[in-house]
mmCIF file of N, CA, C and O in Angstrom:
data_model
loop_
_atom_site.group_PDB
_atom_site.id
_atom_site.type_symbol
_atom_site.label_atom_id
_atom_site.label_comp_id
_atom_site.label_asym_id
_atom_site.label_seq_id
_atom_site.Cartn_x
_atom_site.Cartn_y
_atom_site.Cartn_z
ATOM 1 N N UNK A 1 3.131 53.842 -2.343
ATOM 2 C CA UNK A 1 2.574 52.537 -2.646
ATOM 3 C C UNK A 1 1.273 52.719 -3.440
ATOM 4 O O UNK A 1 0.508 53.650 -3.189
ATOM 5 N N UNK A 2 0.943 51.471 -4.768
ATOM 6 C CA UNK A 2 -0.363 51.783 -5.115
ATOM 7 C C UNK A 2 -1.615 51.515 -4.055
ATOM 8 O O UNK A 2 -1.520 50.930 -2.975
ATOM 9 N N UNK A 3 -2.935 52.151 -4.698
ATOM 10 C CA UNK A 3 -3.781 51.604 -4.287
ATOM 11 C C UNK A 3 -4.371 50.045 -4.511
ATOM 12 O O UNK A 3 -4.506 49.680 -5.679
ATOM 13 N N UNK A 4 -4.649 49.315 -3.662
ATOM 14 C CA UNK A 4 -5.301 47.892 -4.048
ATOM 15 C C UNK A 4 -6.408 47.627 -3.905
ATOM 16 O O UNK A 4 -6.825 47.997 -2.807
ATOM 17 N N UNK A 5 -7.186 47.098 -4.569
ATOM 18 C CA UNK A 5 -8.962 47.051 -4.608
ATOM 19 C C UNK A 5 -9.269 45.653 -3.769
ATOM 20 O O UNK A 5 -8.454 44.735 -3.856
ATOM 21 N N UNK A 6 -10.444 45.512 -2.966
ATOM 22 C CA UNK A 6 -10.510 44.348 -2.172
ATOM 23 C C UNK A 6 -11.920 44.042 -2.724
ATOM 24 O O UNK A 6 -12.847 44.840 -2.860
ATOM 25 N N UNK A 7 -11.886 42.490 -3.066
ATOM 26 C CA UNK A 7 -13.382 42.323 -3.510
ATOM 27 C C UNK A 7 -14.275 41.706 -2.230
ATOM 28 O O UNK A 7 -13.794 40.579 -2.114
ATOM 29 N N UNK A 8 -15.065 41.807 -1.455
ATOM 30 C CA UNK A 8 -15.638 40.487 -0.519
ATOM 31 C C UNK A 8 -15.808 39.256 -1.524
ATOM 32 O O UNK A 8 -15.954 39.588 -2.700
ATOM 33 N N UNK A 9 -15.812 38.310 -1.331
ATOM 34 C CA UNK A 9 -16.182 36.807 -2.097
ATOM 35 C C UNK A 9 -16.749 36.142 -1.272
ATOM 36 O O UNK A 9 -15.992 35.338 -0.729
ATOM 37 N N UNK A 10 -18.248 36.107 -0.767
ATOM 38 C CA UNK A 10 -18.716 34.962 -0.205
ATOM 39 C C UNK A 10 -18.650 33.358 -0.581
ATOM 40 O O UNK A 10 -18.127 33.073 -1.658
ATOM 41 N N UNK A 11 -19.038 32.541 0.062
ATOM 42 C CA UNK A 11 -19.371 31.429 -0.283
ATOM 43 C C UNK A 11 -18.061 30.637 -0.144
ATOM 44 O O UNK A 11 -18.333 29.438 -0.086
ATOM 45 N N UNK A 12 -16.817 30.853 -0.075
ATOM 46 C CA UNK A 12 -15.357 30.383 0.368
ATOM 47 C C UNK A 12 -15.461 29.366 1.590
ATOM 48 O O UNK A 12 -15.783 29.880 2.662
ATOM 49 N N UNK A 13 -15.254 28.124 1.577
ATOM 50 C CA UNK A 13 -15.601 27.562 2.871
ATOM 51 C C UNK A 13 -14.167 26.611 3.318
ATOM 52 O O UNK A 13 -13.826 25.893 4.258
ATOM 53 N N UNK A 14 -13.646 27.053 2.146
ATOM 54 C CA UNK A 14 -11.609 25.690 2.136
ATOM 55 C C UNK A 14 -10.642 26.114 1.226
ATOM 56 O O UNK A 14 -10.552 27.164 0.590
ATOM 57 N N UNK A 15 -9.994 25.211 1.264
ATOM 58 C CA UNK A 15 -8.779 26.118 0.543
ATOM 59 C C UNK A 15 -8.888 26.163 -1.112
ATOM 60 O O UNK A 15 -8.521 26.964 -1.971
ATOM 61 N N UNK A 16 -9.788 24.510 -1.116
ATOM 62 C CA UNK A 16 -10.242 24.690 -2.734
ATOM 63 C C UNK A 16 -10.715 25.562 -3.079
ATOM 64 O O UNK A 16 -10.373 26.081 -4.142
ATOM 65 N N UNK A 17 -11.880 26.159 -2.156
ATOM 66 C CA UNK A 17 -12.247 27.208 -2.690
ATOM 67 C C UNK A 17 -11.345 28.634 -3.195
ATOM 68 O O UNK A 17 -11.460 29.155 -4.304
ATOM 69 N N UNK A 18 -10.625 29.010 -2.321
ATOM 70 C CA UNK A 18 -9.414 29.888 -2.612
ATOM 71 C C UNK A 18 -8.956 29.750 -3.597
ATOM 72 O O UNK A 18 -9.140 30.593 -4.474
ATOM 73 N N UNK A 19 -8.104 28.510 -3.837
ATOM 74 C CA UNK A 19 -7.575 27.682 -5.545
ATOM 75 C C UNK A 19 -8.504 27.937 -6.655
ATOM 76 O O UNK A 19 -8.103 28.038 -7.814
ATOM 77 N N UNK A 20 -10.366 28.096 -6.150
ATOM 78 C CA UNK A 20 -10.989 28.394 -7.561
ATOM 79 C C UNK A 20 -11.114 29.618 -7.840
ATOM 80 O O UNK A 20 -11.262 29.867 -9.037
ATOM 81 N N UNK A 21 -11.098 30.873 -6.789
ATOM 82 C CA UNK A 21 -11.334 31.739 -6.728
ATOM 83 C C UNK A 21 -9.889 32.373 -7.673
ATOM 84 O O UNK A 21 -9.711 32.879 -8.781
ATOM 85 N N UNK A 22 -9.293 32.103 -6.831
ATOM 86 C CA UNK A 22 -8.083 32.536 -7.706
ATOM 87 C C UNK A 22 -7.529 32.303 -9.146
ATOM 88 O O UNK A 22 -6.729 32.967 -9.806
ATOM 89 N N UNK A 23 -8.364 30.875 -9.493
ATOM 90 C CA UNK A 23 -7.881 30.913 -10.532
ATOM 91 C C UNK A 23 -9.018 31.485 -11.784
ATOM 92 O O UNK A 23 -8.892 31.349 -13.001
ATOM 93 N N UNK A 24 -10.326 32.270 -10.904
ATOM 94 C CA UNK A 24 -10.921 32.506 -11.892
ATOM 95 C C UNK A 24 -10.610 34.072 -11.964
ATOM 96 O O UNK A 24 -11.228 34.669 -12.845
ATOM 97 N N UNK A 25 -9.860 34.724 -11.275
ATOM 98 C CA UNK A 25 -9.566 35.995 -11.458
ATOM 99 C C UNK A 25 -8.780 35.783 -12.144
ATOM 100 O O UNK A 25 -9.133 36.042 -13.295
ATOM 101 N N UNK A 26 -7.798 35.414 -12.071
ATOM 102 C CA UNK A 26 -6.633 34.631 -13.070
ATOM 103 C C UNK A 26 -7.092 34.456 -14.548
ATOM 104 O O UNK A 26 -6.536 35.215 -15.342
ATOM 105 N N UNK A 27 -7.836 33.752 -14.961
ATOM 106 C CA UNK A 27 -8.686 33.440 -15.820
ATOM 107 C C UNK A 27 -9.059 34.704 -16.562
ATOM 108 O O UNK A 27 -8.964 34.868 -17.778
ATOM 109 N N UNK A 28 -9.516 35.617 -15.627
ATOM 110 C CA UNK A 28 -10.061 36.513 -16.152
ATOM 111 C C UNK A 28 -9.207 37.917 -16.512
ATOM 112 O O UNK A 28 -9.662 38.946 -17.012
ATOM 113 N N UNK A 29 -7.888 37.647 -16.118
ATOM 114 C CA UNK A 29 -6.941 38.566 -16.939
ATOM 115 C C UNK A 29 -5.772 39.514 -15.886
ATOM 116 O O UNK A 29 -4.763 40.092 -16.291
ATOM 117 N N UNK A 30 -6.365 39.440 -14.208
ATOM 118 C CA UNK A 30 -5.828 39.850 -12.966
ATOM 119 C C UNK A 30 -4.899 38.995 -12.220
ATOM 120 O O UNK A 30 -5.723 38.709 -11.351
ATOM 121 N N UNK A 31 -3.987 38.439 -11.905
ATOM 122 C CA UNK A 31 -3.789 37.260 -10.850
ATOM 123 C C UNK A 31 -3.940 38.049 -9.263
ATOM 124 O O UNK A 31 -3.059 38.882 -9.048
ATOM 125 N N UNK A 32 -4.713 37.902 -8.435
ATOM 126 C CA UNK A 32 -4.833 38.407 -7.464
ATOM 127 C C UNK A 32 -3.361 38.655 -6.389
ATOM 128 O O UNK A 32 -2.469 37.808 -6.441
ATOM 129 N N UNK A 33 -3.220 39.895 -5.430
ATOM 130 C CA UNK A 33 -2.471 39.739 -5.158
ATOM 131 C C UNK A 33 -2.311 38.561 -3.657
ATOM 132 O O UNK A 33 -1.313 38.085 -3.115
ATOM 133 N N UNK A 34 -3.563 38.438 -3.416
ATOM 134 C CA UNK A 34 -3.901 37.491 -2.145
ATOM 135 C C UNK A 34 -5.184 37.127 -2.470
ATOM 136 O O UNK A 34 -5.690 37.646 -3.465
ATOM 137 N N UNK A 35 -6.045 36.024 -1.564
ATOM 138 C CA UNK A 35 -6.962 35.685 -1.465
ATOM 139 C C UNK A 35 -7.316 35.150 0.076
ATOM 140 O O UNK A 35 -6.764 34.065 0.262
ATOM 141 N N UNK A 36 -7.777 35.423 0.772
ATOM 142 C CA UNK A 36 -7.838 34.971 2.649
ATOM 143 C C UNK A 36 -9.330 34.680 2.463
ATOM 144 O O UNK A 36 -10.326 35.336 2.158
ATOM 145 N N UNK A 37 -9.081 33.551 2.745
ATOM 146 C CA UNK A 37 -10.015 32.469 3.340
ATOM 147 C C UNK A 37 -10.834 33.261 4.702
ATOM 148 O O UNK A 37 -12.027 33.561 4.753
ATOM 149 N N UNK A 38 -10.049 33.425 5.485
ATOM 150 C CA UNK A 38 -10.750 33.954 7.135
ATOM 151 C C UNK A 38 -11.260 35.205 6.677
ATOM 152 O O UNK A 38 -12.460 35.344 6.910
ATOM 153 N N UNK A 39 -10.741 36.090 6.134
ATOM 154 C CA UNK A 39 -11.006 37.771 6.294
ATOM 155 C C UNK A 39 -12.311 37.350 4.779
ATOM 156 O O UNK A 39 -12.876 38.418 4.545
ATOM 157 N N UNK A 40 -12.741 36.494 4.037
ATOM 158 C CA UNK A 40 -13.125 36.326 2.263
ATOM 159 C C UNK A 40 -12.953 37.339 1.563
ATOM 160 O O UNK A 40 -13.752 37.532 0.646
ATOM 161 N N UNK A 41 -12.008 38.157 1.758
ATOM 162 C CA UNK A 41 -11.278 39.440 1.031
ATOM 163 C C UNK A 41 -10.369 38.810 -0.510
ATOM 164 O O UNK A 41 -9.931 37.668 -0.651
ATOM 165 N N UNK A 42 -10.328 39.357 -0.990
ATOM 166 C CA UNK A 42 -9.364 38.784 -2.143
ATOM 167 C C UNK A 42 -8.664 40.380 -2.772
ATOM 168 O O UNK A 42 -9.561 41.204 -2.952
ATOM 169 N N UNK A 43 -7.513 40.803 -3.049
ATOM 170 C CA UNK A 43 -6.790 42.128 -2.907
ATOM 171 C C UNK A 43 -6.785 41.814 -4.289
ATOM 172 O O UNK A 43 -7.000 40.628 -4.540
ATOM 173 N N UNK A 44 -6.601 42.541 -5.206
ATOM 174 C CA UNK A 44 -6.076 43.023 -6.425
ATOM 175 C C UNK A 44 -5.366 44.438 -7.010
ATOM 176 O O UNK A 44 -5.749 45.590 -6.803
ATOM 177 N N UNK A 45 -4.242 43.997 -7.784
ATOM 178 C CA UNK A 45 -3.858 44.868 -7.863
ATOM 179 C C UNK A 45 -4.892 46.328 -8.326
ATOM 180 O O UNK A 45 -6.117 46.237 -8.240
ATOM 181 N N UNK A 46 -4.101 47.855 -8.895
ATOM 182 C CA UNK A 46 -5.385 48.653 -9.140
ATOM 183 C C UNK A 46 -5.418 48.832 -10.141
ATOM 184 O O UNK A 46 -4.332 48.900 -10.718
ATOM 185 N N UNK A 47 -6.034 48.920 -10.530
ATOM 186 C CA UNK A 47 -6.651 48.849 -12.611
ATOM 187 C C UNK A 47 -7.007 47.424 -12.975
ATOM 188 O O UNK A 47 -7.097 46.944 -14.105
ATOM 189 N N UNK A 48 -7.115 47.082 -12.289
ATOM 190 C CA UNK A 48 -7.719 45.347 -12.640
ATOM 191 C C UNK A 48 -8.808 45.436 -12.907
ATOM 192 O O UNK A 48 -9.509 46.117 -12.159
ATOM 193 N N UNK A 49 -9.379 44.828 -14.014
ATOM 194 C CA UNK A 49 -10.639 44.629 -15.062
ATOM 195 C C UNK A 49 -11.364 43.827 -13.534
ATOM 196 O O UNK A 49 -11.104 42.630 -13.416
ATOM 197 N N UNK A 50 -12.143 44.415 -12.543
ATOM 198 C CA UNK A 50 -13.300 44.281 -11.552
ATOM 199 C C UNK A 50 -14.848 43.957 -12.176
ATOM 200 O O UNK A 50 -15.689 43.414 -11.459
ATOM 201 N N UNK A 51 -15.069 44.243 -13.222
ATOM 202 C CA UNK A 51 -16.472 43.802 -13.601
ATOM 203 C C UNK A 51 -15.983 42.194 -14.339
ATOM 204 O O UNK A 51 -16.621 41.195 -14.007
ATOM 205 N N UNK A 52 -14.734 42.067 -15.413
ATOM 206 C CA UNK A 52 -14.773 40.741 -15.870
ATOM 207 C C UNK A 52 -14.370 39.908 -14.545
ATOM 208 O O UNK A 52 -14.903 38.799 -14.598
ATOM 209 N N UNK A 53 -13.596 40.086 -13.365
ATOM 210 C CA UNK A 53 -12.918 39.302 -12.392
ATOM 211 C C UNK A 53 -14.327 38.871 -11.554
ATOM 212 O O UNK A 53 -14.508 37.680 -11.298
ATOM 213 N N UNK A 54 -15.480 40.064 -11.067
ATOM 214 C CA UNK A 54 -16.260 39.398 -10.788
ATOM 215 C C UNK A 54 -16.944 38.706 -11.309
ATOM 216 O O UNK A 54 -17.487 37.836 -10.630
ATOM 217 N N UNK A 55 -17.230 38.792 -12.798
ATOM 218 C CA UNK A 55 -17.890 37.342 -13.232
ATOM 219 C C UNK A 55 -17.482 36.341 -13.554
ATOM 220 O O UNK A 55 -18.263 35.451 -13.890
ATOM 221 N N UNK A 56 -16.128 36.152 -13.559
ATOM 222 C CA UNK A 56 -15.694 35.141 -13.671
ATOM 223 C C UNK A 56 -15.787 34.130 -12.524
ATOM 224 O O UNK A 56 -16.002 32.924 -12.641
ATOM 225 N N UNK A 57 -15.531 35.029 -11.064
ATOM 226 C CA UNK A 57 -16.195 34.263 -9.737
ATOM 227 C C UNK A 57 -17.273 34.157 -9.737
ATOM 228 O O UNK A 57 -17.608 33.232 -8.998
ATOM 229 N N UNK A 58 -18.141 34.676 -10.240
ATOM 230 C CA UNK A 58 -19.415 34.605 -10.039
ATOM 231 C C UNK A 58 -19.558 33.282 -10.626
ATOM 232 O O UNK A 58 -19.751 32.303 -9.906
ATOM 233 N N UNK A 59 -19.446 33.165 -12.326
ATOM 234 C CA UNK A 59 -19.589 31.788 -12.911
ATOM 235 C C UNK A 59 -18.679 30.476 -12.397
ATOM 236 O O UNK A 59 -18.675 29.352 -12.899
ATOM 237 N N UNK A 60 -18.029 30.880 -11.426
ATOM 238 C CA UNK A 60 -17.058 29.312 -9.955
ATOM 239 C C UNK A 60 -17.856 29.027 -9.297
ATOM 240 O O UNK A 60 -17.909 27.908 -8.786
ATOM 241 N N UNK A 61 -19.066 30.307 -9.026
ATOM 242 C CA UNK A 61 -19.802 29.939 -8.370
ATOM 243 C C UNK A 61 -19.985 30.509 -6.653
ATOM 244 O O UNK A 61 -20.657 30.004 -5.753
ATOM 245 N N UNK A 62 -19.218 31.590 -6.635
ATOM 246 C CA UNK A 62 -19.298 32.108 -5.597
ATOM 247 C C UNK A 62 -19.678 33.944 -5.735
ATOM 248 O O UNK A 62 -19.544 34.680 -6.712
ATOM 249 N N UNK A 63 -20.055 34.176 -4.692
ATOM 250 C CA UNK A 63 -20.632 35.724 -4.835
ATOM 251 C C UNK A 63 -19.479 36.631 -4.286
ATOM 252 O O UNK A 63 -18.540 36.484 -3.504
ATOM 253 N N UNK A 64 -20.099 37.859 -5.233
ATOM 254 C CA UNK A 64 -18.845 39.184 -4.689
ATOM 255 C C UNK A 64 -19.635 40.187 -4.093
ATOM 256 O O UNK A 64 -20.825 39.873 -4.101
ATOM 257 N N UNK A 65 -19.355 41.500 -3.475
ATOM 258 C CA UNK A 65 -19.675 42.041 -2.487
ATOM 259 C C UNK A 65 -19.082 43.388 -3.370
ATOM 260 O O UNK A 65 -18.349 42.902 -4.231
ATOM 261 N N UNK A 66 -19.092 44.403 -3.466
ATOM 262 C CA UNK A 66 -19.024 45.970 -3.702
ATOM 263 C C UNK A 66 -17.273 45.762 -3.681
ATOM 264 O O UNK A 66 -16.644 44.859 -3.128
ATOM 265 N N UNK A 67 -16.801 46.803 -4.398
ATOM 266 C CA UNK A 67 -15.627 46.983 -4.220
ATOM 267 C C UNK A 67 -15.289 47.991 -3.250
ATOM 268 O O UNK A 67 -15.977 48.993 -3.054
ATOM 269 N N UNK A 68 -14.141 47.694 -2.598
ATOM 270 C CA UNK A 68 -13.766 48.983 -1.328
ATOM 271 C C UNK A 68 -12.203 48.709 -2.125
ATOM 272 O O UNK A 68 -11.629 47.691 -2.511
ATOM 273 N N UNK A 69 -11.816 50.397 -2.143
ATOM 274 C CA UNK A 69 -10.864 51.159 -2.105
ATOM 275 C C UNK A 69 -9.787 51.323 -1.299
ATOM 276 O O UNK A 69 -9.946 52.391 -0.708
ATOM 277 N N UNK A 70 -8.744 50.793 -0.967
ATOM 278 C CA UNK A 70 -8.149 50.985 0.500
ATOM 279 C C UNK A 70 -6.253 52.042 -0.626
ATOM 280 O O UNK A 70 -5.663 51.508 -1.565
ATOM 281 N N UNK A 71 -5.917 53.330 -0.076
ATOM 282 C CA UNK A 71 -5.003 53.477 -0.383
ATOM 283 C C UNK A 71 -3.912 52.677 0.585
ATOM 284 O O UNK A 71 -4.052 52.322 1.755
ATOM 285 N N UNK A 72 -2.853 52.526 -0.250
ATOM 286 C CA UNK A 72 -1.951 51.561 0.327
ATOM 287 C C UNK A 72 -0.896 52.737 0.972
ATOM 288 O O UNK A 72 0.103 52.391 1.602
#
């Protein structure tokens, strides 16, 4: 299995938020493979452009957290 990159995303408080989050990774060239509200983890696949995906959340308006590595 690949590896998948997990971003933290603070600031998530509903599901809209999820819907923006996602669609600004989206936006930004990744479609995430999840986004969880409870855990504010958001998975992406691996080689996903991580510096444009976080600013694209960043400019929705919510904050990101370090990337962690998890092999799958």
């Amino acid at each position: 299995m690949a590896q998948e990159l997990i971003l933290k995303v603070t600031g998530m408080d509903c599901d809209g938020c999820v819907k923006a989050v996602t669609r600004a990774a989206t936006g930004a060239g990744t479609a995430p493979l999840s986004v969880d509200l409870k855990s504010a983890e958001m998975r992406l696949p691996d080689g996903a452009d991580v510096p444009a995906i976080t600013k694209a959340i960043q400019r929705a308006g919510f904050g990101v957290a370090p990337v962690v590595r998890l092999n799958g």
